[in-house]
mmCIF file of N, CA and C in Angstrom:
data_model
loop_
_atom_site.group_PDB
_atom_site.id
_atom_site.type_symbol
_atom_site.label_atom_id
_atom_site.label_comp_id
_atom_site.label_asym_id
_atom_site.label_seq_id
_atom_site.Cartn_x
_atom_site.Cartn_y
_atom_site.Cartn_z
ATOM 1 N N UNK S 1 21.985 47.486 139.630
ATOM 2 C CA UNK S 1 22.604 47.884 140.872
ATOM 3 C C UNK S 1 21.529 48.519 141.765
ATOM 4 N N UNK S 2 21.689 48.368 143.096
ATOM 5 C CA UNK S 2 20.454 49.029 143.771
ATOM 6 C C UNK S 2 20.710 50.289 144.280
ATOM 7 N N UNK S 3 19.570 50.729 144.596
ATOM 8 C CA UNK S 3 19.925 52.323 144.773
ATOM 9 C C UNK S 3 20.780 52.651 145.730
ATOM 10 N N UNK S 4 20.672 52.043 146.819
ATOM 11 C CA UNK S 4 21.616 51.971 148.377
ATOM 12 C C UNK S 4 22.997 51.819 147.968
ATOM 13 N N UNK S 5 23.659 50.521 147.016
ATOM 14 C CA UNK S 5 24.717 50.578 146.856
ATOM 15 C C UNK S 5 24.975 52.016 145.466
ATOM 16 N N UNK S 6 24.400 52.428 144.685
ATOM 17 C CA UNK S 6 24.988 53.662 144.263
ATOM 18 C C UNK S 6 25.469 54.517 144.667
ATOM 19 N N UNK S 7 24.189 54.775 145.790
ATOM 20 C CA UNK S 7 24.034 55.792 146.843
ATOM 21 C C UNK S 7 25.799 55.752 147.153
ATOM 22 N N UNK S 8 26.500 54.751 148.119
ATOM 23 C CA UNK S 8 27.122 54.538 148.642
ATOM 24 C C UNK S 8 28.382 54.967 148.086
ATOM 25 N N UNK S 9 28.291 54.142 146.851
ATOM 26 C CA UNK S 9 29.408 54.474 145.796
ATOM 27 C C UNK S 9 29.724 56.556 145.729
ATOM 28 N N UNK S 10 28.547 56.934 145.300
ATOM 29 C CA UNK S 10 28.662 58.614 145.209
ATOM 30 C C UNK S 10 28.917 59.166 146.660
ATOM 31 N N UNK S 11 28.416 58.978 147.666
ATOM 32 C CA UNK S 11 29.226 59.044 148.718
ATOM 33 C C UNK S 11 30.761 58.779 149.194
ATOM 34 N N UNK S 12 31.404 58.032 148.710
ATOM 35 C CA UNK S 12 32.777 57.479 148.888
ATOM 36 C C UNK S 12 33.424 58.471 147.900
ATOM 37 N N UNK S 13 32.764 58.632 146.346
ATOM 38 C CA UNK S 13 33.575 59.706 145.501
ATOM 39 C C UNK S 13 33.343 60.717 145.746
ATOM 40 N N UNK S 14 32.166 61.703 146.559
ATOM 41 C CA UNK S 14 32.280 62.745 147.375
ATOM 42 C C UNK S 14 33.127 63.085 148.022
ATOM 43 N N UNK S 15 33.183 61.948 148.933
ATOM 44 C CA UNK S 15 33.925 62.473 150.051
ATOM 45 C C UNK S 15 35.710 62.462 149.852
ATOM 46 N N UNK S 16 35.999 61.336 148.761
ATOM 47 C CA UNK S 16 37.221 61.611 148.411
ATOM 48 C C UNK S 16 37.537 63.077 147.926
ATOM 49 N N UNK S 17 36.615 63.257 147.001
ATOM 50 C CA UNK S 17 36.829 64.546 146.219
ATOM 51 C C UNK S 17 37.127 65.764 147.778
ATOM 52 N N UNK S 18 35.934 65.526 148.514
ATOM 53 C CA UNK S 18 36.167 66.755 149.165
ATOM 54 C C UNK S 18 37.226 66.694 149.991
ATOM 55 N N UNK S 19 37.424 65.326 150.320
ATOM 56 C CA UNK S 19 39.158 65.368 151.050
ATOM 57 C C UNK S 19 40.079 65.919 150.400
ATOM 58 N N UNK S 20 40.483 65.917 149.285
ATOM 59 C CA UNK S 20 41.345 66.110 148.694
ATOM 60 C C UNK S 20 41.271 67.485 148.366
ATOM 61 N N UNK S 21 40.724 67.919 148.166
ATOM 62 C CA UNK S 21 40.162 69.810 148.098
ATOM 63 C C UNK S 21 40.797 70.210 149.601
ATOM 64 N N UNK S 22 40.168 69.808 150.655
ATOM 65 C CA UNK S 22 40.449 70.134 152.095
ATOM 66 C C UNK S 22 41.633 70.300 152.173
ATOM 67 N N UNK S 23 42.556 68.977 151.616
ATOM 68 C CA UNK S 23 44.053 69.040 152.079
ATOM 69 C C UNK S 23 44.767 70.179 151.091
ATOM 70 N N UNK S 24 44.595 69.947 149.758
ATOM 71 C CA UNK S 24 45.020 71.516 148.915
ATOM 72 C C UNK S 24 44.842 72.085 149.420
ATOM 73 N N UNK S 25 43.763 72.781 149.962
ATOM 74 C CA UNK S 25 43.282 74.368 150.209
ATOM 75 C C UNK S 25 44.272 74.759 151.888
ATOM 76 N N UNK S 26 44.048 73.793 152.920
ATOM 77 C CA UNK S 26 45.479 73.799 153.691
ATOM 78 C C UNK S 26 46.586 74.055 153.279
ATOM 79 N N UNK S 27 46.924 73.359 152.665
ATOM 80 C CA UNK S 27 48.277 74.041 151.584
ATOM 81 C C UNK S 27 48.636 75.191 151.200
ATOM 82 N N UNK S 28 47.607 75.723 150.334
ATOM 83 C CA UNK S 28 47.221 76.619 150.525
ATOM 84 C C UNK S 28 47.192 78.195 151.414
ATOM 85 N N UNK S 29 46.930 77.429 152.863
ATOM 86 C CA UNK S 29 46.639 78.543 153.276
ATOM 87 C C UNK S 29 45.287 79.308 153.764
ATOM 88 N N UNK S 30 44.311 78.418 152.308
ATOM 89 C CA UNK S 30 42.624 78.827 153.094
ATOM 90 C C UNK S 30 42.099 77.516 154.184
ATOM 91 N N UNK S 31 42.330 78.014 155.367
ATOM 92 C CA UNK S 31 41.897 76.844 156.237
ATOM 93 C C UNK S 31 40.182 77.252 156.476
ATOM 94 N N UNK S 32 40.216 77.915 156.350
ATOM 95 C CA UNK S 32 37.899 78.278 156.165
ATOM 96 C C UNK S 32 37.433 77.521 155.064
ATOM 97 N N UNK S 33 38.200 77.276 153.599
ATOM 98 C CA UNK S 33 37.381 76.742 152.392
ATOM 99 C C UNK S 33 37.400 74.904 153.367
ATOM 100 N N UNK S 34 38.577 74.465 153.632
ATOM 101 C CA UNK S 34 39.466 73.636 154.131
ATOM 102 C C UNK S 34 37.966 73.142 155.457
ATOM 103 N N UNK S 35 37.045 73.559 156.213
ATOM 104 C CA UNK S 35 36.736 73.267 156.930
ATOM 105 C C UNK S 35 35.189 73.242 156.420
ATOM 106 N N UNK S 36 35.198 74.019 155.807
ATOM 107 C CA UNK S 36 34.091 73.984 155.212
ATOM 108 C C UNK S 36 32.948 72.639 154.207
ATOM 109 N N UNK S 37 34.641 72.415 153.614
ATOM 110 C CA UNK S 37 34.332 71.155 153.183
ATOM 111 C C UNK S 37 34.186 69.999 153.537
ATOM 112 N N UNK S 38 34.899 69.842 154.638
ATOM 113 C CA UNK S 38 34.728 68.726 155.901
ATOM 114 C C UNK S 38 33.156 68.650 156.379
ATOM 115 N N UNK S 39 32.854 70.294 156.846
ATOM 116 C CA UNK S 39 31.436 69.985 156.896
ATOM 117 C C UNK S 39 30.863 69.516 156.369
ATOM 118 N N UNK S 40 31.053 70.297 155.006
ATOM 119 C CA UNK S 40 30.093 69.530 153.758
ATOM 120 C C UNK S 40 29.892 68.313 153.944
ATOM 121 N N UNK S 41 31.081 67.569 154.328
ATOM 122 C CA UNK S 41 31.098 65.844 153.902
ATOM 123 C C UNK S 41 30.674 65.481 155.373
ATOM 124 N N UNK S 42 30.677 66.115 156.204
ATOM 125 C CA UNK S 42 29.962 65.400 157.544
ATOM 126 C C UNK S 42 28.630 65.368 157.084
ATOM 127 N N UNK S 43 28.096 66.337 157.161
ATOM 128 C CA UNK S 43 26.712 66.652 156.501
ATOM 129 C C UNK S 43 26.040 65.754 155.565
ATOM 130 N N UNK S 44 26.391 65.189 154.454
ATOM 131 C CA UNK S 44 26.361 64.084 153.748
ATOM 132 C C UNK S 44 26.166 62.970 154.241
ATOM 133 N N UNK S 45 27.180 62.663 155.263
ATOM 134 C CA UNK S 45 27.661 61.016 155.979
ATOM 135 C C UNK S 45 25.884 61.122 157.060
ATOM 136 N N UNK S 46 25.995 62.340 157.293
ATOM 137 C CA UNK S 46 24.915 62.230 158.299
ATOM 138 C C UNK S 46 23.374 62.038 157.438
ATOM 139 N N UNK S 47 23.018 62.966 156.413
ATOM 140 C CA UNK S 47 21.569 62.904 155.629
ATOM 141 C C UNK S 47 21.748 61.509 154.986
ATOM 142 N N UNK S 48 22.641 60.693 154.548
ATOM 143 C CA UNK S 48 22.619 59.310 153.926
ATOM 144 C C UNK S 48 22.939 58.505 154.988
ATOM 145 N N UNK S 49 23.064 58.298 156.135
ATOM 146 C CA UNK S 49 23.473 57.650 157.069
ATOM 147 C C UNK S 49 24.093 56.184 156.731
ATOM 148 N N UNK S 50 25.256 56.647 155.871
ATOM 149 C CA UNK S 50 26.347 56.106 155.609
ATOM 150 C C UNK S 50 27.806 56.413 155.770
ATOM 151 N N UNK S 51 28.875 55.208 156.267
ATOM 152 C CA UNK S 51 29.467 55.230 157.444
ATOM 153 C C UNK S 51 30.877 55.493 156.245
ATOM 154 N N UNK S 52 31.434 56.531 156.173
ATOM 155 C CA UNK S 52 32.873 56.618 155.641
ATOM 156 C C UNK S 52 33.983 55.696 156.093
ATOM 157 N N UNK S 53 34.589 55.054 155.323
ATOM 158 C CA UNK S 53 35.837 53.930 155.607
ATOM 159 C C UNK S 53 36.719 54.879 156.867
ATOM 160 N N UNK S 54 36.799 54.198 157.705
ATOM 161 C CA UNK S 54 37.923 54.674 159.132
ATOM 162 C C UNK S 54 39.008 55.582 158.364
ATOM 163 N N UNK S 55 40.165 55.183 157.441
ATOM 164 C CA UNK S 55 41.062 56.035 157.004
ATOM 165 C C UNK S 55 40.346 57.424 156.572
ATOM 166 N N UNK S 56 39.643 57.458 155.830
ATOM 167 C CA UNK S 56 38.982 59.151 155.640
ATOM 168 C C UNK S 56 38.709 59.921 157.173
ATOM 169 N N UNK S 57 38.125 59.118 158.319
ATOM 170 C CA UNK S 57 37.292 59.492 159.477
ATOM 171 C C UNK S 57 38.704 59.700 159.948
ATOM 172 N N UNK S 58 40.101 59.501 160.282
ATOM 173 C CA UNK S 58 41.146 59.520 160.663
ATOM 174 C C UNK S 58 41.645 60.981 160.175
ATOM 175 N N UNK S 59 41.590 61.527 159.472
ATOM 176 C CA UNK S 59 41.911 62.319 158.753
ATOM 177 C C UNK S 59 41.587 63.705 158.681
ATOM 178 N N UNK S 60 40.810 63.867 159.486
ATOM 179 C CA UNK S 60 40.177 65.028 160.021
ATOM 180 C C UNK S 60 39.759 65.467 161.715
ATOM 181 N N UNK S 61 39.960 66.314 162.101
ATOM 182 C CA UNK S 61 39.514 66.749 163.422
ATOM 183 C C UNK S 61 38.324 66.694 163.852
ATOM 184 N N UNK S 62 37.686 65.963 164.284
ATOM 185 C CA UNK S 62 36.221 65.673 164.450
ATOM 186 C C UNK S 62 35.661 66.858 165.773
ATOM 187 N N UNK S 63 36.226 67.763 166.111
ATOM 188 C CA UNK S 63 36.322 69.187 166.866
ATOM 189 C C UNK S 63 36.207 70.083 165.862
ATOM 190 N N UNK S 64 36.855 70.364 165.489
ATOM 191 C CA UNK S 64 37.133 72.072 164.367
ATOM 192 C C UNK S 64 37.106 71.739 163.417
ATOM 193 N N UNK S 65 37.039 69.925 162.519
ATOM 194 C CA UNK S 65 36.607 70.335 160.740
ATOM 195 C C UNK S 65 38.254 70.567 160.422
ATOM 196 N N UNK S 66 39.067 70.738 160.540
ATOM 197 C CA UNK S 66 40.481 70.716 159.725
ATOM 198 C C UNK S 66 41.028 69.474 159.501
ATOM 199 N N UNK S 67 41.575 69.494 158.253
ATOM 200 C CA UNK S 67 42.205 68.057 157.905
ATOM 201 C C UNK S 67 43.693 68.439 158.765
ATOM 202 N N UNK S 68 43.756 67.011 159.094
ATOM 203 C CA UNK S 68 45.185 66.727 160.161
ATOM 204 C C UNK S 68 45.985 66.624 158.872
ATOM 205 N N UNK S 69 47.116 67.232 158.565
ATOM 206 C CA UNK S 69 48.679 67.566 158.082
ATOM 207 C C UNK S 69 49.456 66.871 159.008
ATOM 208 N N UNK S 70 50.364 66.456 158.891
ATOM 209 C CA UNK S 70 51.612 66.088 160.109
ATOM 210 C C UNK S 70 52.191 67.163 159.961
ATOM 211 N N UNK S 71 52.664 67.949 160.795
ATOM 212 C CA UNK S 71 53.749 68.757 160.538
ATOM 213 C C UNK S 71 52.626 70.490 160.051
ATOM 214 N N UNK S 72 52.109 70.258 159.982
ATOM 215 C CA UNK S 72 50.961 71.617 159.490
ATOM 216 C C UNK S 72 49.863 71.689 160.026
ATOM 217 N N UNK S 73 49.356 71.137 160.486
ATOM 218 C CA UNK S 73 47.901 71.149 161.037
ATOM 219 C C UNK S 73 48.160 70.053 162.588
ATOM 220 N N UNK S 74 49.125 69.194 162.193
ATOM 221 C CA UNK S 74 48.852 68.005 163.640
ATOM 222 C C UNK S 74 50.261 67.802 163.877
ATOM 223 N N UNK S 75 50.153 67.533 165.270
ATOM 224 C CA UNK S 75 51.338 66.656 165.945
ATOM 225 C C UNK S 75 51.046 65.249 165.776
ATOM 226 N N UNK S 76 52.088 64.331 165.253
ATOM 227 C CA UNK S 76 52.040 62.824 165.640
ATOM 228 C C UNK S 76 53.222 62.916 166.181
ATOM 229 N N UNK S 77 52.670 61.523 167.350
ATOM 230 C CA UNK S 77 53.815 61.079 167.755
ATOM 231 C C UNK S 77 53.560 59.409 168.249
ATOM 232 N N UNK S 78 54.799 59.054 168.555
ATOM 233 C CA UNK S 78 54.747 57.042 168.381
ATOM 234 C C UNK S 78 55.550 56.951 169.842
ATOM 235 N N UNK S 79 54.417 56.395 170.459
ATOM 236 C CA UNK S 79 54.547 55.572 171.123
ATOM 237 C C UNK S 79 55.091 53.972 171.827
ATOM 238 N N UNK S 80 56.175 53.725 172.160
ATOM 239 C CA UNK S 80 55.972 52.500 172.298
ATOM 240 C C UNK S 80 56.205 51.968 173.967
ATOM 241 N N UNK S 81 55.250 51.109 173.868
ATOM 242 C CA UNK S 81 55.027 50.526 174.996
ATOM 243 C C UNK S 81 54.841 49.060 175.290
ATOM 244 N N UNK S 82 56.120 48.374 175.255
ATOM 245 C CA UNK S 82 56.210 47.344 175.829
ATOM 246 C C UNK S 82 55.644 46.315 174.418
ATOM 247 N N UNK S 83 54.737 45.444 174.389
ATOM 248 C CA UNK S 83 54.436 45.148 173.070
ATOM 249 C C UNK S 83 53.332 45.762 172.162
ATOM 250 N N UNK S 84 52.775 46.755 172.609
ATOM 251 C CA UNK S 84 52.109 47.993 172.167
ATOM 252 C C UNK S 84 52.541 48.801 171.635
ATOM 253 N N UNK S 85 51.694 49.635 170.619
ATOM 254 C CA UNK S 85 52.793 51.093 170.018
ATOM 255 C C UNK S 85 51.126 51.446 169.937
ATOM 256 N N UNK S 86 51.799 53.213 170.214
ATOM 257 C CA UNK S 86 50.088 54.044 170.623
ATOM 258 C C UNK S 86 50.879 55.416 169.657
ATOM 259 N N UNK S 87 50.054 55.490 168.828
ATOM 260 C CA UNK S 87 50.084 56.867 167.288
ATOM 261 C C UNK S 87 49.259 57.759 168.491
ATOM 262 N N UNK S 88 49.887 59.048 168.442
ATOM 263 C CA UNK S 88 48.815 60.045 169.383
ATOM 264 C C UNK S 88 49.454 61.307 168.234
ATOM 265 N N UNK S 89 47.977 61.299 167.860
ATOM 266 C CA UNK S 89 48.122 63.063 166.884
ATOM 267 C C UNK S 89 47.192 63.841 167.722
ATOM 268 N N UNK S 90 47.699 65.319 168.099
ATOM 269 C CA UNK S 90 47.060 66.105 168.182
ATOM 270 C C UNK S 90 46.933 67.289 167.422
ATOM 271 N N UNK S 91 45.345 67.977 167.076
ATOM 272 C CA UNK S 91 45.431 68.817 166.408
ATOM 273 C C UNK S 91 46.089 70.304 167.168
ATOM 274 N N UNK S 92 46.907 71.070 166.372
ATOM 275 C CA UNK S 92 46.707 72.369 166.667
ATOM 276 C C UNK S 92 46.035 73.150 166.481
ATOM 277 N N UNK S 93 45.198 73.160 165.710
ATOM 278 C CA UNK S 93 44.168 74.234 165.932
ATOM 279 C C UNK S 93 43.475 74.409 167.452
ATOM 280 N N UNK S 94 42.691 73.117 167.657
ATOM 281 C CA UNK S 94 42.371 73.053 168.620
ATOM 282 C C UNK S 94 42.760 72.510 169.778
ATOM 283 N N UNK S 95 44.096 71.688 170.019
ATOM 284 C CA UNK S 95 44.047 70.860 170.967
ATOM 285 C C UNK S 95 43.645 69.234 170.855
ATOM 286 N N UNK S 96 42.364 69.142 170.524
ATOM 287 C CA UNK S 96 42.106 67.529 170.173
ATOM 288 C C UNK S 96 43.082 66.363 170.442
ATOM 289 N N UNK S 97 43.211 65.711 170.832
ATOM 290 C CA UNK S 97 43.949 64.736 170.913
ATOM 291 C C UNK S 97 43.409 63.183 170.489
ATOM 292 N N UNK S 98 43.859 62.394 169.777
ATOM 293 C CA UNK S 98 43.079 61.046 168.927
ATOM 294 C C UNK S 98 44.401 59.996 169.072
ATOM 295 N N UNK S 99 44.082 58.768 169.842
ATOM 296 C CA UNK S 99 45.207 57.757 170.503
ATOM 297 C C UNK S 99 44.845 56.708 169.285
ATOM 298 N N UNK S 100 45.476 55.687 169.215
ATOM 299 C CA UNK S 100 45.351 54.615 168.378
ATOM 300 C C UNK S 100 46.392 53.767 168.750
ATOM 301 N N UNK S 101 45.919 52.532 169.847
ATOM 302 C CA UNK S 101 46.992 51.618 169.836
ATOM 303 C C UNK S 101 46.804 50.469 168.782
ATOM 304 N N UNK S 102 48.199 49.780 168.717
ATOM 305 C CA UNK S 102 48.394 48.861 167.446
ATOM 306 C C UNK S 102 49.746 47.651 168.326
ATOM 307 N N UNK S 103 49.245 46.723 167.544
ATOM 308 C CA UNK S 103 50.428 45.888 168.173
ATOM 309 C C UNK S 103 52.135 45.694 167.191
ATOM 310 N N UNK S 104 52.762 46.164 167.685
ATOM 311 C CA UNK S 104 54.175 45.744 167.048
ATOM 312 C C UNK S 104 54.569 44.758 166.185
ATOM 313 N N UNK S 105 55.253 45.113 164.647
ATOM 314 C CA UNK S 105 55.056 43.974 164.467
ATOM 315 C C UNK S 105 56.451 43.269 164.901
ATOM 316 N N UNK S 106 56.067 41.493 164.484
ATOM 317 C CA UNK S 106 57.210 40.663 164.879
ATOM 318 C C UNK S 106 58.326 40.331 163.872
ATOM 319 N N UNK S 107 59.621 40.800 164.256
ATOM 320 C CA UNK S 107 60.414 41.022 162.897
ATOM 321 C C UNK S 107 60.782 39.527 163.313
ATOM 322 N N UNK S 108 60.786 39.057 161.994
ATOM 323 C CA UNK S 108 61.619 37.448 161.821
ATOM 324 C C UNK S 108 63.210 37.516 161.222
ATOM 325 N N UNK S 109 63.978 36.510 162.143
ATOM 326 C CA UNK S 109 65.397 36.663 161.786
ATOM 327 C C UNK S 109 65.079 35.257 161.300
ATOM 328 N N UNK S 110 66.553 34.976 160.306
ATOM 329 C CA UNK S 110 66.540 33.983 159.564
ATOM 330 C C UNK S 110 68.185 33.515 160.227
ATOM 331 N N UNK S 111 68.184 32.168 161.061
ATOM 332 C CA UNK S 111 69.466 32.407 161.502
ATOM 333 C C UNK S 111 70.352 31.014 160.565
ATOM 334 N N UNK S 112 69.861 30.941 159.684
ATOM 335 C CA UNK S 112 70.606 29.703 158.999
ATOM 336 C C UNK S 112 72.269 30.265 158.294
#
């Protein structure tokens, strides 16, 4: 295996690990351990300049380091617009706001 893809591999189980710490420790209650660790894992993504899968990068406030909670840490809300639907979470801690449009899907009727 080459070193780049190891590399990569221990990066991905990092950063899971430290996600998952982040969101406990919210739970929790310690939102400092909780941000801390986010750093950590920015910090990482940045000295290996390797790119974390979008769902992890979704998942955090790229402002203040807190993992987005629905309901605890973030507002979502759904959008729909016409044949568009737009996810808009904002964090509370800070404000932040992160849009994501998506297209609707097409429900199939069966009219036999």
């Amino acid at each position: 295996m080459r070193r780049k893809s190891v590399l990569k591999d221990l990066v991905y189980q990092s950063s899971e690990i430290l996600l998952d710490l982040s969101f406990k420790w919210v739970r929790e209650g310690k939102i400092d351990f909780a941000k801390n660790a986010i750093r950590i894992l920015e910090e990482i993504r940045r000295e290996t300049n390797i790119r974390i899968p979008i769902y992890m990068r979704r998942m955090y406030c790229k402002k203040c380091y807190v993992p987005l909670i629905p309901g605890l840490t973030a507002r979502v809300r759904i959008i729909g617009r016409g044949k568009m639907l737009r996810r808009v979470v904002t964090c509370l801690s800070c404000g932040e706001i992160y849009r994501l449009e998506f297209m609707k899907n097409k429900i199939k009727t069966d009219y036999s």
